[in-house]
Structures are given as structure tokens and as C-alpha cells.
């Protein structure tokens, strides 16, 4: 069964099934009935035995329409048979109304979930903005700290270079001192040698004087 439903106005009302419409019509004609609640049904029987029923609700609810139900009937159908068909059609309309109410409820649930999702998304965006701001501040502080570290490293490199220069100078001075010490040792060795030679010369002069003085005494 193919059904088409016009969008009704939102209402919490649920339809109640009617006993029958009590319609009596001839082939090719339409009949209309209504009840005390303002509900109205227009039923049309065409030449091939198909029934088209339009069930109109009060303006506060809306209109449901069932198009061309395939029901095999004759124009001479007893009234009770049409009443049974009307009951079946009314039940279908009630099912559609209930289904519509369920759709409305599910729509409200979807809207509620959508609102909750929007709120959670907004909260998440706010948290992301806070995290992004904190990250930017941390990055700026880290960059500044890195700049200080670079300055400190440069100063230490300069100090190391200066100390190396001083060490090189000290090493040069140590080399000079070592050379001077070595030179002093060599001079001391030479002095000792010269002193030994001088001692020998003194001894030789003394002996020569003795020899000369002895010769004078004999003469």
C-alpha cells in the first residue's frame, strides 16, 4: 500500500478509531461524512473498482491522504462491506498518525542531541582556543629562553677562547722557563769545568814557582 502524507501541524493529539463512516455512494460518485470532532472523510469509487479516500482532520492537526487503495469492490457492494473497508482505512490512518507522532518525538530527540553536540563542540573549541593560546605563550617563552641560552653559550665560548689563549701564553712561558733552566744547567756545568781547569792552572803555577824558587837557592 502506497501512502502519501502531507506535513501536519504539530499537535500532541492521537487519533481514535471510528466505528465506520456509514457511506453509501454509486460508482463514479463521491461521498462525504464528518463527525463531531471535525474529522471528515471524502471517499470516491472509480470505474475500475478502486477507492480513493481523503481523510481530513481539524485545522489544528492537518490532513492525511490515502491515494488509490487497490480494493476490489462492485458498485452493488453491501453497506457493511464498505464499513469494514472504512474501518481498515481508518486503522491505516491511525497508524500513520502514530508513526507521525513517533517521528516528531524522534525529531525532538535528534534536536536535543544536536543541541548537546553543538554545546559540546563549542566547549571543545573553547578548550582548543585556550590550549592554542597556552601553546603560543609557551612557544614564545621557550623561544626567549633559547635566545638567553644562545647568549650564555656564546659568552662561555668567548671565555673558553680567552682561557685557551692564556693557557697558550702560559705554555709559552713555561717553555721559556724550561729553556732558561736548561741554559743555567749548561752554564753551571761549564763553570764547574772552568773551575776545574782553573784549579789545575793554579796547581801548575804553584809547582812552577816552587821549581823556580828551588833553582835560585842552589845558585
Short mmCIF file of C-alpha atoms in Angstrom, two decimals:
data_model
loop_
_atom_site.label_atom_id
_atom_site.label_comp_id
_atom_site.label_asym_id
_atom_site.label_seq_id
_atom_site.Cartn_x
_atom_site.Cartn_y
_atom_site.Cartn_z
CA UNK A 1 0.00 0.00 0.00
CA UNK A 2 1.44 3.32 -1.10
CA UNK A 3 0.62 6.20 1.22
CA UNK A 4 1.39 9.90 0.95
CA UNK A 5 1.20 12.18 3.98
CA UNK A 6 1.10 15.95 3.92
CA UNK A 7 3.12 17.55 6.73
CA UNK A 8 0.66 18.08 9.61
CA UNK A 9 0.79 20.82 12.14
CA UNK A 10 2.46 19.74 15.35
CA UNK A 11 -0.02 18.54 17.93
CA UNK A 12 0.20 16.02 20.78
CA UNK A 13 -3.24 14.65 19.84
CA UNK A 14 -3.51 10.93 18.91
CA UNK A 15 -6.44 9.85 16.69
CA UNK A 16 -9.03 7.41 17.95
CA UNK A 17 -10.51 4.83 15.59
CA UNK A 18 -14.14 5.39 14.49
CA UNK A 19 -16.51 2.50 14.06
CA UNK A 20 -17.34 3.28 10.43
CA UNK A 21 -18.20 6.08 8.08
CA UNK A 22 -21.61 4.79 7.07
CA UNK A 23 -21.11 5.82 3.47
CA UNK A 24 -23.40 4.94 0.60
CA UNK A 25 -22.43 6.04 -2.86
CA UNK A 26 -22.73 4.99 -6.51
CA UNK A 27 -19.95 4.19 -8.95
CA UNK A 28 -18.20 7.33 -10.19
CA UNK A 29 -19.56 9.50 -7.39
CA UNK A 30 -18.01 10.66 -4.14
CA UNK A 31 -19.49 10.68 -0.67
CA UNK A 32 -18.52 12.70 2.37
CA UNK A 33 -19.07 12.20 6.07
CA UNK A 34 -17.95 14.02 9.23
CA UNK A 35 -18.10 13.51 13.00
CA UNK A 36 -18.48 15.77 15.99
CA UNK A 37 -14.71 16.27 16.33
CA UNK A 38 -14.48 17.96 12.96
CA UNK A 39 -12.91 14.96 11.24
CA UNK A 40 -14.12 14.48 7.67
CA UNK A 41 -13.71 11.73 5.08
CA UNK A 42 -14.25 12.01 1.32
CA UNK A 43 -14.47 8.64 -0.45
CA UNK A 44 -14.52 8.22 -4.24
CA UNK A 45 -15.10 4.98 -6.17
CA UNK A 46 -13.83 4.97 -9.75
CA UNK A 47 -14.95 2.86 -12.71
CA UNK A 48 -12.39 0.09 -12.17
CA UNK A 49 -13.37 -0.54 -8.59
CA UNK A 50 -10.58 1.41 -6.83
CA UNK A 51 -11.31 3.59 -3.85
CA UNK A 52 -9.60 6.92 -3.17
CA UNK A 53 -10.07 8.19 0.39
CA UNK A 54 -9.10 11.63 1.68
CA UNK A 55 -9.30 11.88 5.44
CA UNK A 56 -9.28 15.49 6.69
CA UNK A 57 -8.54 16.35 10.31
CA UNK A 58 -9.29 19.62 12.08
CA UNK A 59 -7.06 22.55 11.13
CA UNK A 60 -5.12 22.17 14.37
CA UNK A 61 -3.86 18.77 13.23
CA UNK A 62 -3.60 18.64 9.46
CA UNK A 63 -4.62 16.40 6.57
CA UNK A 64 -3.77 12.80 5.69
CA UNK A 65 -4.45 11.43 2.23
CA UNK A 66 -4.54 7.82 1.04
CA UNK A 67 -4.28 7.60 -2.74
CA UNK A 68 -6.00 4.83 -4.75
CA UNK A 69 -6.19 1.84 -2.47
CA UNK A 70 -6.36 -1.32 -4.55
CA UNK A 71 -9.60 -2.75 -3.22
CA UNK A 72 -11.74 -4.97 -5.48
CA UNK A 73 -15.35 -3.85 -5.00
CA UNK A 74 -18.51 -3.53 -7.06
CA UNK A 75 -21.00 -0.71 -7.13
CA UNK A 76 -23.55 -3.09 -5.64
CA UNK A 77 -21.40 -3.82 -2.53
CA UNK A 78 -23.42 -4.11 0.65
CA UNK A 79 -23.01 -1.25 3.07
CA UNK A 80 -21.42 -3.45 5.75
CA UNK A 81 -18.58 -4.39 3.35
CA UNK A 82 -17.80 -0.72 2.79
CA UNK A 83 -17.94 -0.17 6.52
CA UNK A 84 -15.31 -2.88 7.04
CA UNK A 85 -13.13 -1.26 4.38
CA UNK A 86 -13.61 2.09 6.08
CA UNK A 87 -12.54 0.59 9.40
CA UNK A 88 -9.38 -0.76 7.74
CA UNK A 89 -8.67 2.63 6.16
CA UNK A 90 -9.21 4.41 9.48
CA UNK A 91 -6.80 1.99 11.13
CA UNK A 92 -4.19 2.78 8.48
CA UNK A 93 -4.68 6.49 9.12
CA UNK A 94 -4.30 5.94 12.87
CA UNK A 95 -1.10 4.00 12.24
CA UNK A 96 0.16 6.88 10.10
CA UNK A 97 -0.73 9.37 12.83
CA UNK A 98 1.04 7.29 15.46
CA UNK A 99 4.02 6.94 13.17
CA UNK A 100 3.99 10.69 12.64
CA UNK A 101 3.95 11.28 16.41
CA UNK A 102 6.88 8.89 16.79
CA UNK A 103 8.71 10.80 14.07
CA UNK A 104 8.03 14.05 15.94
CA UNK A 105 9.35 12.54 19.16
CA UNK A 106 12.44 11.19 17.41
CA UNK A 107 12.88 14.60 15.75
CA UNK A 108 12.79 16.28 19.16
CA UNK A 109 15.34 13.75 20.41
CA UNK A 110 17.54 14.44 17.40
CA UNK A 111 17.22 18.18 18.03
CA UNK A 112 18.15 17.67 21.68
CA UNK A 113 21.17 15.61 20.69
CA UNK A 114 22.11 18.18 18.05
CA UNK A 115 21.94 20.99 20.63
CA UNK A 116 24.02 18.93 23.06
CA UNK A 117 26.50 18.22 20.26
CA UNK A 118 26.69 21.93 19.41
CA UNK A 119 27.33 22.77 23.05
CA UNK A 120 29.99 20.11 23.39
CA UNK A 121 31.54 21.32 20.13
CA UNK A 122 31.55 24.90 21.43
CA UNK A 123 33.14 23.74 24.70
CA UNK A 124 35.74 21.77 22.77
CA UNK A 125 36.51 24.78 20.58
CA UNK A 126 36.88 26.94 23.69
CA UNK A 127 39.27 24.39 25.21
CA UNK A 128 41.20 24.22 21.94
CA UNK A 129 41.49 28.01 21.88
CA UNK A 130 42.77 28.02 25.47
CA UNK A 131 45.24 25.26 24.62
CA UNK A 132 46.34 27.10 21.48
CA UNK A 133 46.86 30.33 23.45
CA UNK A 134 48.83 28.47 26.13
CA UNK A 135 50.88 26.76 23.43
CA UNK A 136 51.67 30.07 21.76
CA UNK A 137 52.67 31.60 25.10
CA UNK A 138 54.82 28.56 25.91
CA UNK A 139 56.42 28.74 22.46
CA UNK A 140 57.20 32.44 22.94
CA UNK A 141 58.67 31.82 26.40
CA UNK A 142 60.66 28.88 25.06
CA UNK A 143 62.00 30.98 22.18
CA UNK A 144 63.06 33.69 24.62
CA UNK A 145 64.72 31.11 26.84
CA UNK A 146 66.55 29.65 23.83
CA UNK A 147 67.81 33.15 22.96
CA UNK A 148 69.19 33.51 26.52
CA UNK A 149 70.81 30.08 26.23
CA UNK A 150 72.45 31.10 22.96
CA UNK A 151 73.81 34.27 24.57
CA UNK A 152 75.12 32.23 27.50
CA UNK A 153 76.74 29.69 25.19
CA UNK A 154 78.37 32.48 23.18
CA UNK A 155 79.72 34.07 26.36
CA UNK A 156 81.08 30.71 27.52
CA UNK A 157 82.70 30.12 24.14
CA UNK A 158 84.40 33.50 24.39
CA UNK A 159 85.59 32.71 27.92
CA UNK A 160 86.93 29.34 26.78
CA UNK A 161 88.78 31.02 23.92
CA UNK A 162 90.29 33.55 26.33
CA UNK A 163 91.37 30.82 28.75
CA UNK A 164 92.88 28.88 25.90
CA UNK A 165 94.80 31.98 24.89
CA UNK A 166 96.02 32.40 28.45
CA UNK A 167 96.92 28.73 28.57
CA UNK A 168 98.83 29.06 25.34
CA UNK A 169 100.67 32.05 26.74
CA UNK A 170 101.39 30.16 29.93
CA UNK A 171 102.60 27.23 27.90
CA UNK A 172 104.93 29.56 26.02
CA UNK A 173 106.19 30.99 29.27
CA UNK A 174 106.75 27.51 30.63
CA UNK A 175 108.72 26.64 27.54
CA UNK A 176 110.86 29.75 28.00
CA UNK A 177 111.44 28.95 31.67
CA UNK A 178 112.35 25.39 30.82
CA UNK A 179 114.84 26.64 28.26
CA UNK A 180 116.31 29.09 30.80
CA UNK A 181 116.65 26.33 33.37
CA UNK A 182 118.35 24.15 30.81
CA UNK A 183 120.67 27.03 29.92
CA UNK A 184 121.50 27.58 33.59
CA UNK A 185 122.32 23.93 33.97
CA UNK A 186 124.62 24.11 30.99
CA UNK A 187 126.27 27.26 32.38
CA UNK A 188 126.77 25.58 35.75
CA UNK A 189 128.38 22.63 34.03
CA UNK A 190 130.64 24.97 32.10
CA UNK A 191 131.51 26.85 35.31
CA UNK A 192 132.42 23.62 37.01
CA UNK A 193 134.63 22.68 34.10
CA UNK A 194 136.24 26.13 34.09
CA UNK A 195 136.73 25.91 37.83
CA UNK A 196 138.44 22.54 37.46
CA UNK A 197 140.70 23.98 34.77
CA UNK A 198 141.43 26.98 36.95
CA UNK A 199 142.33 24.70 39.84
CA UNK A 200 144.69 22.78 37.62
CA UNK A 201 146.28 26.03 36.44
CA UNK A 202 146.73 27.17 39.99
CA UNK A 203 148.40 23.91 40.86
CA UNK A 204 150.66 24.15 37.84
CA UNK A 205 151.68 27.76 38.73
CA UNK A 206 152.39 26.70 42.29
CA UNK A 207 154.60 23.89 41.12
CA UNK A 208 156.39 26.15 38.66
CA UNK A 209 157.10 28.69 41.38
CA UNK A 210 158.50 26.03 43.64
CA UNK A 211 160.70 24.81 40.89
CA UNK A 212 161.91 28.32 40.12
CA UNK A 213 162.45 29.20 43.72
CA UNK A 214 164.45 25.99 44.27
CA UNK A 215 166.82 26.81 41.40
CA UNK A 216 167.56 30.23 42.83
CA UNK A 217 168.55 28.74 46.18
CA UNK A 218 171.08 26.35 44.58
CA UNK A 219 172.79 29.15 42.73
#
